[in-house]
Structures are given as structure tokens and as C-alpha cells.
């Protein structure tokens, strides 16, 4: 992922202002350590920190049209850029960068071209002919982006909050699936698929349609001119991504240059579920597998860096970001610049354990819609910023626009969890890749129970965080929490500890407003907490907090379990609720 920064209409074209923009842009250099660029036109500044994935030799930014009247700074990957270039036969491109199409598409189609882009992106486009500009962010917010306003009437855009928070009177997260136009001085929603209104769809479940759509989503993301790999925890989502990548790698340009054997990466505490499962899947797929071990103390020592880079005080996000942050540094040290990851599947298919309690298909579907719409505040933010902290790019095929549309058009009855029928969470995805003739994965991996990333890296990780927080936050501090932090008041010592660190880095009110709040259990939205009255007594966001979900859904008899039985790898324990461990 690259880093972009733009200051537009600041009424100051002095050298001092240019130096300030360069200084702020350097705060984003971790996102793009390969090259820096800046463009100034009067009182408009566009800066860029590049992570070179496509055309490393000539794709430096900002990018221009033929006569350089249109200027673009962009963070993203446009997977259909070759197809779009064919539509632009009368245009001359300066680079082989996938993002080079943006300025030319604007020339041809105006602001309406954004929906033509198949990929992930955040960009600022300046049209010097009339001094107008537009800003856009991808459909669900895989790339991070913020917008701010200065007292001098300027508008600021930055990939991360740290690029603008000191110079803006107010700032906020740029909404996914929207564009901002200087011509209308406001936002316009460009991404508005049928599922967005949350009405219940009715398309019958067809396993092969899901399989084809996801294979397409993965293979288009193998576009790379640099070494890449896959994050592999051994769970369903990352294992499917790795399996499909391994099948299709041989035919890619990257394989011809870097070799046909896929590299996979896993992180965890010694003896954690993810390490064992990841190793087994890697052996099955024949990847070059890299295990990274960390200790609870390693994670605790990194917490301040994690909060600075990920820019949140959300408990779940910090718990999961820390192992990913540590692993990303190790991956980058091996010369890898891009990885594929499995975020998004649980939101689309209702994979979190609390979905067992969905009362009907309408509630189930509406909760998946709410979860996808909120991804940019949670898992997308984590995957983007925890990897970008070390100049590593994460691509997430489950959040492909076409795949989301296919999966979200399904009648949600097919996604409902029904143990009596052998249907566990994400059954429709598991069934789509349950191929007897040419298996994608071993059965027990294909039907492995969901582990949240922060749980799967080792159960003592969360317990260690809580213990550390308890040593640094006392009861007297908690008694005043509502007065110290009236917005999103921390309810636990762990949350209080993270909040103190966040406020030190980002003290502005606008900053604290960018972080979501509200009741949650096992990653649910506040609305879904209403599904079970007992959940209100256990608001821990960990997957282990879905008290009794599996105990009540699977009553202890094998007949209620899927075939093959839902279990962890070999003799690893399954967490069946808060503090209840079942040996399989």
C-alpha cells in the first residue's frame, strides 16, 4: 500500500507550506518506502509515498494524462487496468502502472468512471484546467483514507490520520464507496449494490457459482511484479485463499520471475492452534512455509507502536493487529512486498460464532450487511495498517466487488446455521469447495471451527493483555472513566489502557470520533446483542465470549455435528464458550 497526502485550496503557495506538506507526507513513508513524489499547482499540493508492486521501474507518482493537465495521486491496485487500457485506444500512457488509467478515464468519462474500476483504491485527482478536484475511496474501504478541513478553507486528504490531524480543525474517515467533488462541495455515493438496502435476497444457492466467483477474485489478485505470498492461519478462509493461489500460481508473470512455489506465513505463540493448523495446510499444499513465533511480552512491548500505526483504541482490533504487525515486519525482511489474506468471509457468510443465535434469515442477512458496511472500521483497517506499517501490501479476495455481489444475492436461508442438518457456520462456502475428485483442502480443515485471529494465535495472548492492563489501570482510574473519556467510555481496564495510549498520540476530539463504539459480543454489532439476553452480561469481544453458543447448538452428541465432525486439528482443544474446553 502506498501513502497519499493532498492539501487543496490552502491559500498558501509559499515554500514554508511546501516544506510542511513534505514533512507530513514523510509520516506516511512506512506505507511506501520505495519512492516519494510531490506536485504543486498554486495552492494545491499532491504528495505520494510509493510501494512499488506493478511496474516498479517507471510507475512513480503523481501520475498525469498526456499534457499533464490532470494529476493523480493514488494508493491502490486496479486489477482490470489492462482491459481499461484497451478502451482508451486514443490515449498515450507514460507508465505501465495499473493506476495510470485513472487520469485518462477521467478525461473520457468525467467523475462517473469510478465504478469502472475493479480493485482497491484511494485517490485524489486534480484538474488544473479549471482547478477542480475529486477524491474517491474503494467500495468497502479496503484502503484507508481520511478527510479534513482547515480553518483557512483548505481541504486535506491523507491515507492515515497522522498525516493531517495536527493541521485540521475537523477530520473524519472518508466514507467507503463514495467520492467527494469540489464541483458539488460534497460526497456522492458511487457504490450502491442491491444488497446495500438490506432487503432479503432470494437467489438459490449454487455451490459452483460461489466457487467460480471466489476463484476469479483470487486469481485477479495474483497480478504482481514483485515477490508475494499468502497469510495462512490454517482456518477455512486463509486456507482457501492459499489453495486457490497454489493452483493458479504457475501461470502468472510473478511465477515466471520468482518461481512456481508459493510462500506462506503464519504467526502465533508457541503451540498455538494457528501454528499447528497452518503447518498442516502448508504441507498439504506444498508451500514454502514460514512460522513466526512471538511471546506475550513481545506483543505487549509492541502495543504502543500498534496503536500509533493502526490508529484505533478498539479492543478487538488491537488484539488482532498486534500479531499481524509483528508478522508483517518478519515477512518484509524476507523481501516479500505483497500478501493475500482472508478478511471479509465471516462478515459475508455469517461466520462468527454468535450467528448461531440469529432468530431468522432476515436478521441474519441484515447483520451481514451491517458487518460488511462496518469493515473499514475494523478488519480492513487492521489488515491495511498493520501490514503497511512495514511497507507490505495485503490483498483481500473475499472483498472483491463481484464476489460480494454474488454471495450477498444468496437467499440467506442457505447461510443459516442448522446443526440438525449438518450445517455449521459458513456452510455454503465450505460446501462450494468440498470437491471429492480434486480436493482443495483436507476435510477436517475445510470443516474446522472458526477461530478469531486474536484467539487462534494463542489463547494466552488475550489473557496476557488483560493481566498487563490490570497492572497499569487501577480501580480508582476506572471509577472516573466516564468523566475522563465521556465518548466511548472504556468499560474494562484493557480498553482504558489502550485509550490512554491513543489519546497521547491523537488528542483531538475528531480523532476519538473515528473509532467505533457500542455493545458487542464475539464481534457482533450492537443490534445482534439483542439476539440473546445473556450476552449483555459478557461484553468481551473475543470469539470465546459467545457463551454456550456451541454447547447449545451442538448438544454434545455427534449426530448434531456436521459430517465430518467439527473439530480442531488432531488433539487441539476447541473453545466452546467462555472457559469451556472440549478435547476432541
XYZ file of C-alpha atoms in Angstrom:
584
model
C 0.000 0.000 0.000
C 1.169 3.498 -0.832
C 0.614 6.654 1.188
C -1.123 9.714 -0.233
C -1.474 13.235 1.126
C -3.219 16.180 -0.529
C -3.793 19.764 0.580
C -6.262 21.556 -1.681
C -7.126 25.259 -1.751
C -4.972 26.215 1.220
C -4.421 29.861 0.165
C -0.708 29.441 0.751
C 1.748 28.612 -2.020
C 4.864 29.528 -0.026
C 7.985 27.436 0.313
C 7.201 27.034 4.009
C 3.883 25.379 3.136
C 5.567 23.018 0.692
C 8.086 22.060 3.384
C 5.204 21.374 5.811
C 3.430 19.144 3.280
C 6.656 17.226 2.709
C 7.120 16.856 6.459
C 3.610 15.436 6.886
C 3.988 13.176 3.877
C 7.114 11.661 5.455
C 4.896 10.419 8.293
C 3.372 8.062 5.710
C 6.691 6.783 4.350
C 6.330 3.429 6.100
C 3.441 2.756 3.693
C 5.573 3.480 0.628
C 9.318 3.282 1.226
C 10.261 2.871 -2.454
C 9.930 6.471 -3.696
C 8.480 9.871 -2.819
C 6.807 12.424 -5.070
C 5.124 15.816 -4.739
C 3.226 18.029 -7.174
C 2.286 21.661 -6.568
C -0.067 23.782 -8.623
C -0.670 27.106 -6.933
C -2.137 26.375 -3.519
C -2.842 22.704 -4.281
C -0.364 20.037 -3.171
C -0.411 16.319 -4.027
C 2.177 14.122 -2.279
C 2.865 10.413 -2.585
C 4.898 7.694 -0.859
C 5.203 4.708 -3.176
C 5.189 0.980 -2.561
C 6.074 -0.384 -5.994
C 4.146 -3.575 -6.850
C 3.320 -3.063 -10.557
C 5.942 -1.559 -12.901
C 8.482 -0.711 -10.174
C 10.812 0.922 -12.703
C 8.547 3.641 -14.118
C 5.344 3.895 -12.098
C 6.351 6.738 -9.785
C 3.674 9.232 -8.776
C 1.917 11.575 -9.064
C 0.587 10.321 -12.422
C -0.557 12.507 -15.352
C -2.531 12.484 -18.564
C -0.735 13.264 -21.867
C -0.486 17.046 -21.457
C -0.156 16.898 -17.663
C -3.274 18.955 -17.047
C -4.774 16.159 -14.946
C -2.778 14.959 -11.948
C -3.465 11.917 -9.745
C -2.006 10.592 -6.509
C -3.346 7.144 -5.734
C -2.998 4.307 -3.274
C -4.356 1.101 -4.726
C -4.403 -1.700 -7.241
C -6.591 -1.654 -10.360
C -6.976 -5.304 -11.349
C -8.750 -4.637 -14.649
C -6.288 -1.983 -15.843
C -5.306 -3.928 -18.974
C -8.936 -4.179 -20.049
C -9.441 -0.469 -19.357
C -6.372 0.449 -21.404
C -7.988 -1.257 -24.416
C -10.961 1.088 -24.058
C -8.593 4.057 -24.110
C -7.004 3.405 -27.501
C -6.581 7.100 -28.283
C -4.616 7.759 -25.107
C -0.892 7.538 -24.526
C 0.303 6.131 -21.218
C 3.518 7.274 -19.561
C 3.987 4.175 -17.368
C 2.966 0.548 -17.048
C 1.396 1.219 -13.641
C -2.091 -0.175 -13.158
C -3.148 3.197 -11.718
C -2.110 5.091 -14.863
C -5.608 4.581 -16.305
C -7.304 6.870 -13.777
C -6.385 10.265 -15.296
C -7.323 9.055 -18.791
C -10.635 7.579 -17.671
C -11.498 10.930 -16.122
C -10.789 12.648 -19.439
C -13.200 10.302 -21.211
C -15.975 9.803 -18.672
C -15.709 12.539 -16.058
C -16.379 11.665 -12.430
C -18.647 8.735 -13.371
C -15.689 6.483 -14.219
C -15.093 5.344 -10.634
C -17.488 2.396 -10.848
C -15.485 1.101 -13.825
C -12.501 0.420 -11.566
C -12.177 -3.164 -10.350
C -9.805 -3.031 -7.434
C -8.943 -1.283 -4.194
C -8.067 2.391 -4.219
C -7.988 5.795 -2.627
C -7.062 8.688 -4.892
C -7.059 12.446 -5.344
C -7.413 13.824 -8.878
C -6.684 17.468 -9.690
C -7.883 19.000 -12.958
C -5.665 22.033 -13.456
C -7.768 23.269 -16.393
C -10.446 24.582 -14.037
C -8.726 23.947 -10.668
C -11.356 21.349 -9.722
C -10.646 18.097 -7.915
C -12.237 14.831 -6.890
C -11.441 12.244 -4.224
C -12.644 8.633 -4.139
C -12.357 5.535 -1.953
C -12.967 1.899 -2.902
C -16.262 0.080 -2.375
C -15.897 -1.243 1.183
C -12.830 0.672 2.356
C -10.013 -1.840 1.972
C -7.654 1.124 1.610
C -7.619 3.620 4.472
C -8.448 7.291 3.889
C -9.237 10.405 5.933
C -10.603 13.827 5.026
C -10.121 17.052 6.982
C -10.884 20.746 6.824
C -8.555 23.602 7.799
C -9.541 26.969 9.247
C -8.165 28.628 6.113
C -10.757 26.883 3.938
C -8.403 24.120 2.813
C -9.404 20.504 2.329
C -6.996 17.760 3.387
C -6.790 14.114 2.325
C -4.493 11.518 3.885
C -4.117 7.743 3.890
C -3.669 7.878 7.639
C -4.804 10.190 10.390
C -1.240 11.062 11.370
C -0.830 12.935 8.078
C -3.449 15.586 8.835
C -4.643 15.524 12.452
C -2.431 18.395 13.613
C -3.353 20.773 10.788
C -7.142 20.326 10.533
C -9.881 21.864 12.617
C -12.028 18.807 11.950
C -11.323 15.482 10.250
C -13.040 12.124 9.814
C -12.793 8.835 7.980
C -13.570 9.216 4.283
C -16.668 7.050 3.682
C -16.083 3.909 1.570
C -17.867 3.689 -1.756
C -18.065 7.486 -2.019
C -16.424 10.284 -3.958
C -16.009 13.907 -2.987
C -16.220 16.541 -5.701
C -15.108 20.161 -5.476
C -17.770 20.978 -8.048
C -20.606 19.940 -5.741
C -18.668 20.521 -2.499
C -19.997 17.290 -1.104
C -19.992 13.498 -1.061
C -21.660 11.249 -3.588
C -22.174 7.522 -3.129
C -20.859 5.717 -6.211
C -21.142 2.168 -4.820
C -24.745 1.163 -4.237
C -25.232 -2.576 -4.906
C -28.595 -4.349 -4.452
C -27.672 -5.743 -1.008
C -26.971 -2.265 0.369
C -30.623 -1.598 1.241
C -30.611 -4.798 3.342
C -33.736 -6.273 1.711
C -33.699 -10.077 1.810
C -32.462 -11.618 -1.494
C -33.814 -14.832 -2.995
C -31.197 -16.314 -5.361
C -30.964 -20.104 -4.800
C -27.661 -21.472 -3.553
C -25.457 -22.865 -6.328
C -22.121 -24.155 -4.978
C -20.259 -23.887 -8.279
C -21.301 -20.240 -8.716
C -19.701 -19.407 -5.359
C -16.599 -21.421 -6.258
C -16.125 -19.747 -9.639
C -16.684 -16.254 -8.254
C -14.133 -16.739 -5.489
C -11.539 -18.338 -7.740
C -11.869 -15.320 -10.047
C -11.447 -12.993 -7.052
C -8.225 -14.734 -6.004
C -6.635 -15.129 -9.431
C -7.054 -11.473 -10.420
C -5.123 -10.556 -7.252
C -2.070 -12.527 -8.363
C -1.117 -9.531 -10.508
C 2.359 -8.566 -9.262
C 5.852 -7.657 -10.480
C 7.375 -8.392 -7.066
C 7.578 -11.451 -4.774
C 4.389 -12.240 -2.859
C 2.876 -14.876 -0.590
C -0.199 -15.780 1.460
C -1.076 -15.414 5.118
C -2.009 -18.906 6.314
C -3.502 -19.468 9.762
C -4.912 -22.880 8.878
C -8.501 -21.693 9.230
C -11.021 -22.042 6.426
C -10.642 -18.599 4.867
C -6.874 -18.273 4.660
C -6.573 -21.943 3.647
C -8.945 -21.498 0.706
C -7.048 -18.409 -0.431
C -3.777 -20.348 -0.223
C -5.209 -23.403 -2.005
C -6.543 -21.415 -4.964
C -3.355 -19.350 -5.175
C -1.234 -22.509 -5.232
C -3.357 -23.936 -8.073
C -3.111 -20.861 -10.271
C 0.345 -19.522 -9.427
C 2.192 -21.331 -12.233
C 0.507 -19.317 -14.972
C 1.320 -15.874 -13.555
C 4.060 -13.428 -14.520
C 5.282 -13.468 -10.939
C 5.842 -17.240 -11.058
C 7.965 -16.933 -14.196
C 10.146 -14.370 -12.473
C 10.182 -15.534 -8.853
C 9.433 -19.263 -9.041
C 6.394 -21.520 -9.009
C 6.401 -22.427 -5.320
C 4.096 -20.390 -3.107
C 5.372 -18.930 0.167
C 3.015 -18.964 3.162
C 3.268 -17.199 6.523
C 1.806 -17.846 9.960
C 2.226 -16.235 13.378
C 1.432 -17.444 16.875
C 2.515 -18.151 20.386
C 4.430 -21.388 20.840
C 1.972 -24.286 20.495
C -0.943 -22.127 19.323
C -3.837 -23.527 17.227
C -2.937 -21.421 14.185
C 0.677 -22.594 14.047
C -0.306 -26.252 14.079
C -3.160 -25.854 11.604
C -1.147 -23.577 9.307
C 1.706 -26.064 9.128
C -0.637 -28.903 8.224
C -2.288 -26.945 5.412
C 1.107 -25.791 4.120
C 2.324 -29.396 3.953
C -0.850 -30.420 2.121
C -0.496 -27.600 -0.433
C 3.288 -27.875 -0.752
C 4.056 -24.252 0.102
C 7.335 -22.902 1.422
C 6.035 -22.238 4.910
C 7.382 -19.652 7.344
C 6.374 -19.779 11.026
C 6.899 -16.756 13.215
C 6.702 -17.163 16.982
C 6.143 -14.355 19.433
C 5.740 -14.189 23.183
C 3.072 -12.375 25.142
C 5.759 -9.911 26.236
C 6.772 -9.290 22.595
C 3.185 -8.344 21.876
C 2.816 -6.149 24.933
C 6.028 -4.320 24.048
C 4.613 -3.565 20.581
C 1.216 -2.232 21.732
C 2.182 1.455 21.571
C 3.572 1.070 18.038
C 0.451 -0.845 17.009
C -1.902 1.866 18.266
C 0.191 4.567 16.577
C 0.099 2.762 13.226
C -3.412 1.295 13.291
C -4.920 4.481 14.778
C -7.626 2.950 16.936
C -8.465 2.144 20.546
C -10.933 -0.610 19.640
C -10.071 -3.641 21.775
C -10.729 -6.355 19.205
C -8.745 -4.552 16.521
C -5.704 -4.019 18.736
C -5.716 -7.621 19.935
C -5.703 -8.917 16.367
C -3.454 -6.210 14.906
C -0.513 -6.911 17.183
C 0.394 -10.411 15.910
C -0.220 -9.225 12.333
C 2.014 -6.200 12.922
C 4.848 -8.399 14.234
C 4.449 -10.903 11.398
C 4.447 -8.167 8.737
C 7.864 -6.977 9.815
C 9.243 -10.509 9.508
C 7.629 -11.018 6.100
C 9.051 -7.767 4.727
C 12.514 -8.745 5.953
C 12.334 -11.746 3.601
C 11.887 -9.465 0.573
C 8.149 -10.048 0.150
C 6.059 -6.945 -0.622
C 2.535 -8.315 -1.044
C 0.396 -10.978 0.643
C -3.095 -12.349 0.135
C -5.263 -12.573 3.239
C -8.675 -13.951 4.236
C -10.524 -10.969 5.726
C -14.218 -10.491 4.917
C -15.518 -14.040 4.759
C -17.067 -14.033 8.231
C -18.971 -10.838 7.502
C -20.321 -12.096 4.176
C -21.283 -15.609 5.281
C -22.101 -15.079 8.953
C -19.055 -16.960 10.178
C -18.783 -15.519 13.674
C -19.973 -17.839 16.418
C -22.773 -15.532 17.522
C -24.578 -16.069 14.202
C -25.790 -19.368 15.697
C -28.303 -17.253 17.576
C -29.744 -15.411 14.564
C -33.527 -15.756 15.037
C -34.429 -15.806 11.328
C -32.986 -15.301 7.861
C -33.919 -11.611 7.721
C -31.996 -10.826 10.922
C -29.109 -12.981 9.677
C -28.911 -11.153 6.347
C -29.254 -7.677 7.831
C -26.467 -8.412 10.305
C -24.144 -9.491 7.466
C -24.975 -6.227 5.664
C -24.177 -4.200 8.775
C -20.917 -6.097 9.252
C -19.717 -5.519 5.681
C -20.562 -1.822 5.862
C -18.508 -1.508 9.056
C -15.452 -3.449 7.840
C -13.468 -0.292 7.129
C -13.533 0.467 10.870
C -12.317 -2.969 11.918
C -10.748 -5.760 9.840
C -9.970 -3.677 6.754
C -8.351 -1.036 8.946
C -6.322 -3.728 10.721
C -5.231 -5.580 7.576
C -4.322 -2.360 5.784
C -2.448 -0.516 8.514
C -0.798 -3.403 10.382
C 0.861 -4.546 7.149
C 1.502 -1.060 5.747
C 3.463 -0.227 8.882
C 6.339 -2.085 7.211
C 5.629 -1.408 3.530
C 3.716 -4.656 2.983
C 0.506 -4.777 0.949
C -2.428 -7.009 1.934
C -4.960 -8.053 -0.731
C -8.318 -9.451 0.347
C -10.134 -11.514 -2.325
C -13.240 -12.117 -0.207
C -13.939 -8.381 -0.547
C -13.888 -8.446 -4.330
C -16.838 -6.398 -5.615
C -18.198 -9.149 -7.868
C -17.748 -11.852 -5.271
C -19.588 -9.790 -2.639
C -22.451 -9.251 -5.069
C -22.635 -12.980 -5.832
C -22.507 -14.074 -2.200
C -24.870 -11.382 -0.917
C -27.510 -12.209 -3.533
C -27.989 -15.676 -1.990
C -31.182 -16.451 -0.145
C -29.866 -16.133 3.435
C -31.765 -19.266 4.396
C -28.860 -21.176 2.840
C -26.385 -19.370 5.135
C -28.324 -20.094 8.320
C -26.546 -22.341 10.817
C -28.548 -25.556 11.326
C -26.629 -28.232 13.226
C -29.514 -30.684 12.944
C -28.971 -30.626 9.173
C -25.176 -30.779 9.436
C -24.822 -27.093 8.520
C -22.234 -25.217 10.546
C -21.138 -21.603 10.156
C -20.102 -20.713 6.568
C -21.563 -23.987 5.327
C -22.267 -22.560 1.854
C -18.587 -21.679 1.417
C -17.351 -24.999 2.775
C -19.739 -26.937 0.550
C -18.686 -24.949 -2.529
C -15.094 -26.177 -2.145
C -15.871 -29.717 -0.945
C -14.536 -31.447 -4.068
C -14.068 -35.211 -3.772
C -12.230 -35.639 -7.073
C -9.720 -32.838 -6.672
C -9.841 -31.667 -3.046
C -8.932 -28.098 -2.281
C -8.308 -28.934 1.380
C -8.440 -31.899 3.765
C -11.945 -32.409 5.150
C -11.035 -31.572 8.735
C -9.540 -28.261 7.613
C -12.495 -27.498 5.370
C -14.770 -28.002 8.384
C -12.521 -26.516 11.070
C -14.335 -24.371 13.638
C -13.969 -20.624 13.409
C -11.153 -19.067 15.452
C -10.832 -15.316 15.697
C -7.322 -14.278 14.712
C -6.543 -12.940 18.174
C -7.683 -16.253 19.710
C -6.063 -18.532 17.134
C -2.552 -17.127 17.652
C -2.763 -18.491 21.211
C -5.404 -18.230 23.903
C -2.944 -16.861 26.486
C -2.412 -13.784 24.272
C -5.689 -12.168 25.327
C -5.289 -13.266 28.937
C -1.813 -11.729 28.965
C -3.128 -8.437 27.617
C -5.803 -8.283 30.295
C -3.284 -9.002 33.032
C -0.914 -6.316 31.748
C -3.732 -3.770 31.578
C -4.769 -4.614 35.134
C -1.235 -3.773 36.297
C -1.413 -0.334 34.654
C -5.012 0.700 35.292
C -6.359 0.693 38.843
C -9.920 0.705 40.166
C -9.794 4.414 41.009
C -8.956 5.234 37.394
C -11.877 3.101 36.216
C -14.271 4.853 38.585
C -13.535 8.148 36.806
C -13.538 6.713 33.289
C -16.845 8.307 32.290
C -15.529 11.748 33.243
C -12.129 11.333 31.599
C -13.496 9.693 28.452
C -17.164 10.700 28.058
C -17.211 9.469 24.447
C -16.932 5.695 24.050
C -16.198 5.338 27.757
C -13.898 2.325 28.317
C -15.680 -0.357 30.361
C -12.661 -2.566 31.058
C -9.107 -1.935 32.198
C -7.814 -3.250 28.884
C -9.936 -0.721 26.976
C -8.834 2.072 29.326
C -5.170 1.180 28.803
C -5.485 1.341 25.004
C -7.432 4.593 25.218
C -4.713 6.310 27.240
C -2.122 5.445 24.613
C -4.369 6.505 21.726
C -5.147 9.889 23.288
C -1.442 10.565 23.732
C -0.847 10.123 20.002
C -4.146 11.589 18.770
C -5.599 14.025 21.351
C -8.131 15.743 19.093
C -11.854 15.148 19.501
C -12.088 14.355 15.779
C -9.634 11.503 16.318
C -11.614 9.787 19.060
C -14.765 10.092 16.946
C -13.210 7.994 14.167
C -13.232 4.896 16.393
C -16.475 2.893 16.655
C -18.128 2.017 19.950
C -21.216 0.322 21.290
C -22.074 -3.029 22.816
C -20.585 -6.127 21.214
C -20.161 -9.800 21.957
C -17.842 -12.038 19.905
C -17.533 -9.257 17.271
C -21.276 -8.688 16.872
C -22.906 -5.357 16.133
C -24.908 -3.746 18.925
C -28.129 -4.829 17.215
C -27.168 -8.509 17.278
C -26.502 -8.388 21.047
C -30.303 -8.360 21.330
C -30.448 -11.924 19.994
C -29.581 -13.403 23.394
C -30.362 -11.699 26.703
C -27.485 -13.469 28.457
C -24.907 -11.759 26.230
C -25.432 -8.412 27.909
C -23.591 -9.847 30.920
C -20.459 -10.735 28.934
C -19.330 -7.975 26.618
C -15.863 -9.366 25.800
C -15.338 -9.061 22.021
C -13.323 -12.280 21.803
C -14.864 -15.236 19.985
C -14.715 -17.113 23.280
C -17.329 -14.792 24.683
C -20.245 -16.348 22.787
C -21.270 -18.136 25.958
C -22.712 -21.557 25.281
C -23.155 -20.948 21.579
C -21.682 -24.261 20.578
C -22.803 -26.056 23.718
C -26.412 -25.156 22.941
C -26.112 -25.567 19.182
C -24.252 -28.875 19.358
C -25.785 -30.637 22.339
C -22.798 -32.907 22.873
C -23.955 -35.710 20.612
C -22.142 -36.423 17.377
C -25.394 -36.634 15.441
C -25.794 -32.867 15.709
C -22.369 -32.213 14.208
C -21.506 -31.849 10.540
C -20.024 -34.782 8.742
C -17.080 -34.999 9.174
C -17.402 -33.890 12.839
C -16.443 -30.306 13.545
C -13.124 -30.411 15.350
C -9.745 -28.761 15.625
C -6.578 -30.239 14.213
C -5.797 -33.643 15.740
C -5.915 -33.250 19.519
C -6.054 -29.459 19.758
C -8.876 -28.212 22.021
C -11.896 -26.344 20.730
C -13.162 -23.334 22.666
C -16.866 -23.978 23.178
C -17.739 -20.832 25.096
C -16.153 -18.773 27.856
C -13.715 -21.009 29.716
C -15.146 -24.296 28.437
C -12.685 -26.536 26.631
C -13.671 -29.727 24.841
C -10.921 -32.207 23.920
C -11.511 -33.886 20.559
